[in-house]
Short mmCIF file of C-alpha atoms in Angstrom, two decimals:
data_model
loop_
_atom_site.label_atom_id
_atom_site.label_comp_id
_atom_site.label_asym_id
_atom_site.label_seq_id
_atom_site.Cartn_x
_atom_site.Cartn_y
_atom_site.Cartn_z
CA MET R 401 0.00 0.00 0.00
CA GLN R 402 1.47 3.29 -1.05
CA GLY R 403 1.88 6.12 1.43
CA ASP R 404 0.55 9.66 1.34
CA ASP R 405 1.78 12.23 -1.15
CA PRO R 406 4.99 13.86 0.09
CA LYS R 407 4.76 17.30 1.71
CA LEU R 408 8.10 19.02 1.37
CA THR R 409 8.97 22.07 3.42
CA GLY R 410 11.03 25.15 2.75
CA ALA R 411 13.92 23.45 4.48
CA ASP R 412 13.84 20.81 1.73
CA VAL R 413 13.46 23.20 -1.19
CA ASP R 414 15.46 26.30 -0.26
CA PRO R 415 18.91 24.64 -0.45
CA LEU R 416 18.10 23.44 -3.97
CA ARG R 417 16.99 26.91 -5.04
CA GLN R 418 20.18 28.35 -3.61
CA GLN R 419 22.33 25.74 -5.34
CA LEU R 420 20.83 26.47 -8.75
CA PHE R 421 21.20 30.22 -8.28
CA GLU R 422 24.85 29.81 -7.28
CA ALA R 423 25.52 27.46 -10.19
CA TYR R 424 24.31 30.02 -12.73
CA ASP R 425 25.93 32.92 -10.89
CA ASN R 426 29.31 31.20 -10.53
CA TRP R 427 29.32 30.16 -14.20
CA LEU R 428 28.55 33.70 -15.35
CA MET R 429 31.23 35.13 -13.07
CA ARG R 430 33.82 32.74 -14.50
CA GLN R 431 32.79 33.72 -18.02
CA CYS R 432 33.15 37.42 -17.21
CA ARG R 433 36.64 36.85 -15.82
CA GLU R 434 37.82 34.49 -18.56
CA ARG R 435 36.61 36.79 -21.32
CA TYR R 436 38.14 39.95 -19.93
CA ASP R 437 41.33 39.66 -21.98
CA ALA R 438 39.42 38.48 -25.04
CA ARG R 439 37.19 41.55 -24.89
CA GLY R 440 40.24 43.77 -24.83
CA LYS R 441 41.46 42.28 -28.10
CA ARG R 442 38.26 43.41 -29.81
CA TRP R 443 39.36 47.03 -29.44
CA GLN R 444 41.83 48.58 -31.85
CA ARG R 445 41.73 52.18 -30.68
CA ASP R 446 43.50 54.84 -32.73
CA TYR R 447 44.38 57.85 -30.58
CA SER R 448 46.10 59.84 -33.33
CA SER R 449 43.12 62.18 -33.66
CA LEU R 450 39.50 62.48 -32.57
CA GLU R 451 38.32 61.51 -36.04
CA ALA R 452 40.63 58.48 -36.11
CA TYR R 453 39.47 57.37 -32.65
CA THR R 454 35.80 57.69 -33.59
CA LEU R 455 36.37 55.59 -36.70
CA SER R 456 38.38 52.96 -34.80
CA VAL R 457 35.55 52.25 -32.32
CA ALA R 458 32.69 52.47 -34.84
CA ALA R 459 32.42 48.69 -35.25
CA ASN R 460 32.26 48.18 -31.48
CA ARG R 461 29.51 50.76 -31.22
CA GLU R 462 27.55 48.97 -33.95
CA ARG R 463 27.95 45.61 -32.17
CA LEU R 464 26.73 47.09 -28.90
CA LEU R 465 23.64 48.53 -30.56
CA ALA R 466 22.93 45.24 -32.34
CA MET R 467 23.31 43.37 -29.04
CA ILE R 468 20.37 45.24 -27.48
CA GLY R 469 18.17 44.93 -30.57
CA GLY R 470 19.13 47.95 -32.66
CA TRP R 471 17.28 51.17 -33.39
CA PRO R 472 15.19 50.40 -36.48
CA TRP R 473 12.83 53.34 -36.01
CA GLU R 474 12.75 56.51 -38.05
CA ARG R 475 13.48 59.79 -36.32
CA GLY R 476 10.24 61.41 -37.37
CA PRO R 477 8.88 64.76 -36.21
CA LEU R 478 9.10 65.21 -32.44
CA GLU R 479 5.79 67.12 -32.35
CA PRO R 480 6.54 68.50 -28.88
CA ASP R 481 3.98 70.16 -26.66
CA THR R 482 4.73 71.80 -23.33
CA GLU R 483 2.75 72.65 -20.23
CA GLU R 484 4.27 75.02 -17.70
CA ILE R 485 4.62 73.69 -14.16
CA ALA R 486 6.15 76.68 -12.40
CA THR R 487 8.27 79.79 -12.88
CA THR R 488 10.71 81.02 -10.24
CA ASP R 489 13.26 83.80 -10.07
CA THR R 490 15.87 81.55 -11.72
CA TYR R 491 14.08 79.05 -13.99
CA THR R 492 10.90 77.91 -15.71
CA ALA R 493 9.84 74.26 -15.33
CA SER R 494 7.54 72.58 -17.84
CA ARG R 495 6.24 69.16 -18.71
CA VAL R 496 7.10 68.38 -22.30
CA ARG R 497 5.76 65.52 -24.42
CA TYR R 498 7.47 64.38 -27.59
CA THR R 499 7.23 61.50 -30.06
CA SER R 500 9.90 58.85 -29.68
CA PHE R 501 8.81 56.63 -32.60
CA ASP R 502 5.57 55.65 -34.31
CA ASP R 503 2.78 56.56 -31.85
CA VAL R 504 4.89 56.33 -28.68
CA ARG R 505 4.70 59.65 -26.84
CA VAL R 506 7.05 60.29 -23.93
CA ASP R 507 6.80 62.89 -21.20
CA ALA R 508 9.71 64.63 -19.53
CA ILE R 509 10.34 67.53 -17.21
CA LEU R 510 12.16 70.43 -18.84
CA ILE R 511 13.84 73.12 -16.73
CA ARG R 512 15.13 76.25 -18.46
CA PRO R 513 17.22 78.83 -16.63
CA HIS R 514 16.31 82.46 -17.24
CA GLY R 515 18.52 84.32 -19.68
CA ASN R 516 19.41 84.27 -23.34
CA GLY R 517 21.95 81.46 -23.45
CA PRO R 518 23.24 79.55 -25.19
CA PHE R 519 23.26 77.24 -22.19
CA PRO R 520 24.83 73.81 -21.72
CA ALA R 521 22.25 71.07 -21.27
CA VAL R 522 22.01 67.91 -19.18
CA LEU R 523 19.81 64.88 -19.68
CA ALA R 524 19.04 63.82 -16.08
CA GLN R 525 17.98 60.19 -15.85
CA HIS R 526 16.20 58.71 -12.84
CA GLY R 527 16.60 55.19 -11.49
CA VAL R 528 14.40 52.13 -11.28
CA ASN R 529 10.90 52.76 -9.89
CA HIS R 530 11.66 56.47 -9.67
CA THR R 531 10.50 59.41 -11.75
CA PRO R 532 11.52 62.68 -13.41
CA GLU R 533 9.78 64.51 -10.58
CA GLN R 534 12.12 62.88 -8.08
CA ILE R 535 15.39 63.54 -9.87
CA CYS R 536 14.36 67.15 -10.42
CA GLY R 537 13.33 67.66 -6.78
CA PHE R 538 9.69 68.41 -7.57
CA THR R 539 7.92 66.14 -5.06
CA ASP R 540 5.77 66.97 -2.05
CA ASN R 541 7.77 64.64 0.20
CA PRO R 542 11.51 65.35 0.63
CA GLU R 543 12.17 61.63 1.10
CA HIS R 544 11.03 61.02 -2.47
CA SER R 545 13.95 63.04 -3.84
CA ALA R 546 16.55 62.25 -1.16
CA ALA R 547 18.61 59.88 -3.32
CA TYR R 548 19.00 62.49 -6.06
CA HIS R 549 19.75 65.58 -3.95
CA GLU R 550 17.47 67.58 -6.29
CA ILE R 551 20.14 67.39 -9.00
CA GLY R 552 17.75 68.55 -11.73
CA VAL R 553 16.75 71.84 -10.19
CA ARG R 554 20.26 72.42 -8.82
CA LEU R 555 21.72 72.11 -12.31
CA ALA R 556 19.16 74.57 -13.64
CA LYS R 557 20.07 77.07 -10.93
CA HIS R 558 23.68 76.78 -12.12
CA GLY R 559 22.75 77.66 -15.68
CA TYR R 560 21.99 74.31 -17.32
CA VAL R 561 18.95 73.43 -19.39
CA VAL R 562 17.73 70.14 -17.91
CA ILE R 563 15.50 67.49 -19.45
CA ALA R 564 14.43 64.48 -17.37
CA PRO R 565 12.56 61.87 -19.47
CA ARG R 566 10.36 59.24 -17.88
CA MET R 567 11.35 55.58 -17.95
CA ILE R 568 9.04 52.64 -17.18
CA GLY R 569 8.12 52.34 -13.48
CA GLY R 570 7.71 54.93 -10.76
CA TYR R 571 5.81 55.67 -7.58
CA GLY R 572 2.30 57.05 -7.15
CA GLU R 573 -0.21 58.45 -4.66
CA ASP R 574 1.51 59.63 -1.47
CA ARG R 575 3.56 56.51 -0.81
CA TYR R 576 7.25 56.22 -1.47
CA ASN R 577 8.44 53.82 -4.14
CA VAL R 578 5.19 52.06 -4.93
CA PRO R 579 6.43 49.06 -6.95
CA ASN R 580 4.51 49.69 -10.15
CA ILE R 581 2.46 51.94 -12.38
CA PRO R 582 -1.23 52.28 -11.33
CA SER R 583 -2.65 49.47 -13.46
CA LEU R 584 -0.06 46.98 -12.16
CA ARG R 585 0.14 47.82 -8.45
CA SER R 586 -1.15 44.43 -7.37
CA GLN R 587 1.72 42.75 -9.22
CA GLU R 588 5.25 42.03 -8.10
CA GLN R 589 7.91 44.74 -8.05
CA GLY R 590 9.43 45.31 -11.47
CA ARG R 591 6.39 43.91 -13.32
CA ALA R 592 6.10 46.96 -15.57
CA GLN R 593 9.70 46.69 -16.79
CA ASN R 594 9.52 42.91 -17.11
CA GLN R 595 6.29 43.01 -19.11
CA ILE R 596 7.67 45.47 -21.64
CA HIS R 597 10.99 43.60 -21.89
CA ARG R 598 9.33 40.21 -22.42
CA LYS R 599 7.12 41.55 -25.19
CA ALA R 600 10.09 43.30 -26.77
CA LEU R 601 11.99 40.00 -26.86
CA LEU R 602 9.20 38.49 -28.95
CA ILE R 603 10.04 40.91 -31.77
CA GLY R 604 13.82 40.75 -31.35
CA GLN R 605 14.04 43.88 -29.21
CA THR R 606 14.82 44.76 -25.59
CA ILE R 607 13.55 47.36 -23.17
CA GLN R 608 17.03 48.88 -23.28
CA ALA R 609 16.76 49.57 -27.03
CA LEU R 610 13.32 51.13 -26.60
CA GLU R 611 14.32 53.37 -23.73
CA TYR R 612 17.76 54.37 -24.97
CA PHE R 613 16.27 55.39 -28.32
CA THR R 614 13.77 57.49 -26.40
CA LEU R 615 16.63 59.14 -24.50
CA SER R 616 18.44 59.74 -27.78
CA ARG R 617 15.29 61.47 -28.98
CA ALA R 618 15.52 63.69 -25.91
CA VAL R 619 18.88 64.81 -27.27
CA ASP R 620 17.11 65.57 -30.56
CA TYR R 621 14.69 67.73 -28.60
CA LEU R 622 17.44 69.56 -26.74
CA GLU R 623 19.12 70.33 -30.05
CA SER R 624 15.88 71.90 -31.28
CA LEU R 625 15.87 74.48 -28.48
CA PRO R 626 17.46 77.78 -29.55
CA GLU R 627 18.86 78.45 -26.08
CA VAL R 628 20.83 75.15 -25.94
CA ASP R 629 24.48 74.97 -26.94
CA ASN R 630 24.46 71.77 -29.02
CA ASP R 631 28.19 71.28 -28.46
CA ARG R 632 27.70 71.07 -24.67
CA ILE R 633 25.12 68.37 -24.00
CA GLY R 634 25.74 65.77 -21.29
CA LEU R 635 24.00 63.02 -19.37
CA TYR R 636 23.77 62.38 -15.62
CA GLY R 637 22.18 59.12 -14.47
CA LEU R 638 21.67 57.48 -11.09
CA SER R 639 21.19 53.74 -10.48
CA ARG R 640 19.24 52.41 -13.48
CA GLY R 641 19.82 55.85 -14.92
CA GLY R 642 23.52 55.18 -14.34
CA ARG R 643 23.22 52.12 -16.55
CA ALA R 644 21.55 54.28 -19.18
CA ALA R 645 24.43 56.75 -18.88
CA LEU R 646 27.00 54.02 -19.58
CA TRP R 647 25.13 52.48 -22.50
CA LEU R 648 23.77 55.61 -24.12
CA GLY R 649 27.10 57.30 -23.56
CA ALA R 650 28.63 54.63 -25.78
CA LEU R 651 25.90 54.84 -28.42
CA GLU R 652 25.07 58.54 -28.61
CA GLN R 653 28.01 60.51 -29.99
CA ARG R 654 26.38 63.89 -29.37
CA LEU R 655 26.89 63.51 -25.61
CA GLN R 656 30.03 65.40 -24.62
CA ALA R 657 30.12 64.33 -20.96
CA VAL R 658 28.54 61.42 -19.09
CA VAL R 659 28.22 60.80 -15.34
CA SER R 660 27.15 57.36 -14.09
CA SER R 661 26.28 57.47 -10.40
CA ALA R 662 25.99 53.85 -9.23
CA TRP R 663 25.37 50.76 -11.37
CA PHE R 664 28.97 50.45 -12.61
CA ASN R 665 30.92 47.45 -11.29
CA GLU R 666 34.24 45.99 -12.42
CA LEU R 667 33.43 42.28 -12.32
CA SER R 668 37.01 41.18 -12.98
CA LEU R 669 38.08 42.64 -9.62
CA ARG R 670 35.41 41.01 -7.47
#
C-alpha cells in the first residue's frame, strides 16, 4: 500500500533553489573573468586624432547597438507640446511631451534657466521605480527626492537646461516607491519593466533599445531648443539611470560628458 503524497517544506526546497542560483551565478562570473582579456582584443583604438578614434571604435559601437536589438525606427517629427509647471526667479519648469517613434509619446520635465543662453544642457535620468519629478526635486515629500539631492533643479540654478525623461516604473499616490504603475500595483515589483521587456523579446528587441532610443530622442529635442548649446550636452544618471548613462554614452556621440552614479561594477576585480 502506497503512502501519502509527500509534503516538502522550505527546508527541503530552499537549499536546492540556492544551489541552482549559485551554479548560474558562478558560471557567469567565470565567463566574465575568462573573457576579460578576449574583450580587450576586440578594441583597436586609434588615438592619433579624434576623427581616427571615432572611426576605430565604430564597429564596437555597432555591435553594442545590435546586441540590445538595434534602433530600427525613423526619427520622425518630435511634435513637442509643453505645459508650464512653475516659474521662479531663476528658472521655468515645464512638462514636455514628444514622439519617440511611431505613436509612442514620452513625457519629460524640462527646466530652463532664465537668460538668453546659449546654455549647456544635461539629460538627467532617474533610477528604477523612480520618476523625473524625483530627480528634479519636484515632489511633495523630501524623502522622495533624497537619493538624487534635487540634481535637476540644482543644475538649472547653475545655468543648465535640464531634461528628465520618464522611464518605465515609478511611484504614485503619497507613498514612497510604490512598486509599479497604477494598473499593475497588485503585481510584483518590477512587473512593468519585465512586461515590456518580455514583449520586446518576442520581436527581437529589448527594453534597453526602446528606452535608450527614447533618451536619444531627448537629445534631438534639446538640439531643437534655440537656447541650448548643441556642443555642450551631457547626461547624468543614477542607479538604473547610471546604466543608461553608460550604454547611451557609448551609443550617442552627441553627448560630450557622461556621469554614471551607481550601477557600474568591475566584475574582474570582485
